[in-house]
Short mmCIF file of C-alpha atoms in Angstrom, two decimals:
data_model
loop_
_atom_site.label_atom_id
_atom_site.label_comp_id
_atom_site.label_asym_id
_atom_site.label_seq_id
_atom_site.Cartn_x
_atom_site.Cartn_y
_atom_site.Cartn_z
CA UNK A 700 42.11 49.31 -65.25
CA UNK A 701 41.58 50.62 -61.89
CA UNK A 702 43.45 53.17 -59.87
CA UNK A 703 44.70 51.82 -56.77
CA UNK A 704 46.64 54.79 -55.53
CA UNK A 705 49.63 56.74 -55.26
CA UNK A 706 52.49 55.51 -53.71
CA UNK A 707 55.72 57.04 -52.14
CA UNK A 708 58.42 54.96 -54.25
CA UNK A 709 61.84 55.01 -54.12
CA UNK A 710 61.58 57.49 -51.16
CA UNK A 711 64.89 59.02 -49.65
CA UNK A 712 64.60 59.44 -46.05
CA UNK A 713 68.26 61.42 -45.98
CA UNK A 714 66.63 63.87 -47.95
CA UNK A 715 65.47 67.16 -46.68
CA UNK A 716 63.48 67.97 -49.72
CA UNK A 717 61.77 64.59 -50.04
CA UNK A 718 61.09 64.59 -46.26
CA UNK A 719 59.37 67.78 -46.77
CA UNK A 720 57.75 67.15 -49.69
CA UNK A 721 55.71 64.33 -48.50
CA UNK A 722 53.37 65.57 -46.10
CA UNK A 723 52.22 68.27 -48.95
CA UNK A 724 51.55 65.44 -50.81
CA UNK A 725 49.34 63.71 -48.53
CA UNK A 726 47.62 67.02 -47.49
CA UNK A 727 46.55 67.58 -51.29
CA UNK A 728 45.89 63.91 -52.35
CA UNK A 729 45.23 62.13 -49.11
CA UNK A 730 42.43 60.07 -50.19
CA UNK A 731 44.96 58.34 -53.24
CA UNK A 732 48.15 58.54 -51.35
CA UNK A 733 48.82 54.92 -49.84
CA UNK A 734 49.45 54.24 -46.49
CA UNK A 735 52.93 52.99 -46.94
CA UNK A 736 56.11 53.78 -49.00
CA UNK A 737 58.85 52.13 -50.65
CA UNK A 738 62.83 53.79 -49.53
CA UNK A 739 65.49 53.70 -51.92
CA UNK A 740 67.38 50.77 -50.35
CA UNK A 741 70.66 49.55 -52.04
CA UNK A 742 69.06 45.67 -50.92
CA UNK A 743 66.53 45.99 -53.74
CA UNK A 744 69.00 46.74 -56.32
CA UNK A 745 70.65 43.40 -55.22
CA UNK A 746 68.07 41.51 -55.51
CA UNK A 747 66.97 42.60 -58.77
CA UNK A 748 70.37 41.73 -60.23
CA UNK A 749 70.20 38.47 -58.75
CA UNK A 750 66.51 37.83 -60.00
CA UNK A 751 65.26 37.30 -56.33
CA UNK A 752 62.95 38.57 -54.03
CA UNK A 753 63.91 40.71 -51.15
CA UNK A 754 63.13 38.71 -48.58
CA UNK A 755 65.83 36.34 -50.03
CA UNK A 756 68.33 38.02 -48.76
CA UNK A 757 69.68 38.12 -45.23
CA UNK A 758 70.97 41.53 -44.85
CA UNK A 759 69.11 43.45 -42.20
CA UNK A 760 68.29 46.42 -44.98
CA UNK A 761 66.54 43.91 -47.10
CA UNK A 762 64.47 42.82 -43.95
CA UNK A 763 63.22 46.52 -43.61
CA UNK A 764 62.51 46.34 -47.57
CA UNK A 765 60.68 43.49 -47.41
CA UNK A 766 58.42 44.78 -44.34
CA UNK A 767 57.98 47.88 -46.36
CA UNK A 768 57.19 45.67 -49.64
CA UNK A 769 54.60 43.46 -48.00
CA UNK A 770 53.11 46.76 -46.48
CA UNK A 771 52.27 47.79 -49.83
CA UNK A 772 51.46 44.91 -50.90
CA UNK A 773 49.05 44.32 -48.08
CA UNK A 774 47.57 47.59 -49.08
CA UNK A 775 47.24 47.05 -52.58
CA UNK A 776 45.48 44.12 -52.34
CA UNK A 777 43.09 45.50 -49.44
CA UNK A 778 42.20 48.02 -51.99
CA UNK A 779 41.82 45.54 -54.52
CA UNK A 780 39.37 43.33 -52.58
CA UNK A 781 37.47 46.66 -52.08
CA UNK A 782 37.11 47.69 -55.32
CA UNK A 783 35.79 43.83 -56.48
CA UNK A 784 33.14 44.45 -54.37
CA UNK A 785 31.86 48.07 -55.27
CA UNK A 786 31.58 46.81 -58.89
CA UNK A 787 29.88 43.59 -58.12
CA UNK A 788 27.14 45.76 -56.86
#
């Protein structure tokens, strides 16, 4: 089991407290925080009812959650890829 990171899930950008509580994060665990987060989005909800990805569905919110989800996605397997090779070494 390796540790890919921390990431920002279910973040609420209408909140004051969240908004402000990020960038503390990031100053104090930079090098784990990912580069990307996940908002709460009422799209994902829907599509985990319905058993389908988000880019199933054609409502503009689930186009920015799928954008976000392949960011993170993109990430994680980046770090992935980077972490086969430091222990093929």
């Amino acid at each position: 089991l390796n540790f890919l990171g921390i990431l920002a899930n279910r973040f609420n950008y209408h909140s004051a407290q969240q908004r402000a509580a990020l960038p503390a994060l990031l100053a104090r665990f930079e090098q784990h925080v990912l580069e990307a987060k996940l908002a709460t989005r009422s799209s994902i909800a829907e599509t985990n009812r319905a058993g389908v990805p988000v880019w199933k569905l054609s409502k503009s919110a689930a186009r920015e959650a799928a954008l976000e989800m392949r960011r993170v996605l993109d990430l994680l397997r980046d770090r992935m890829s980077a972490q086969e090779g430091v222990h093929e070494s």
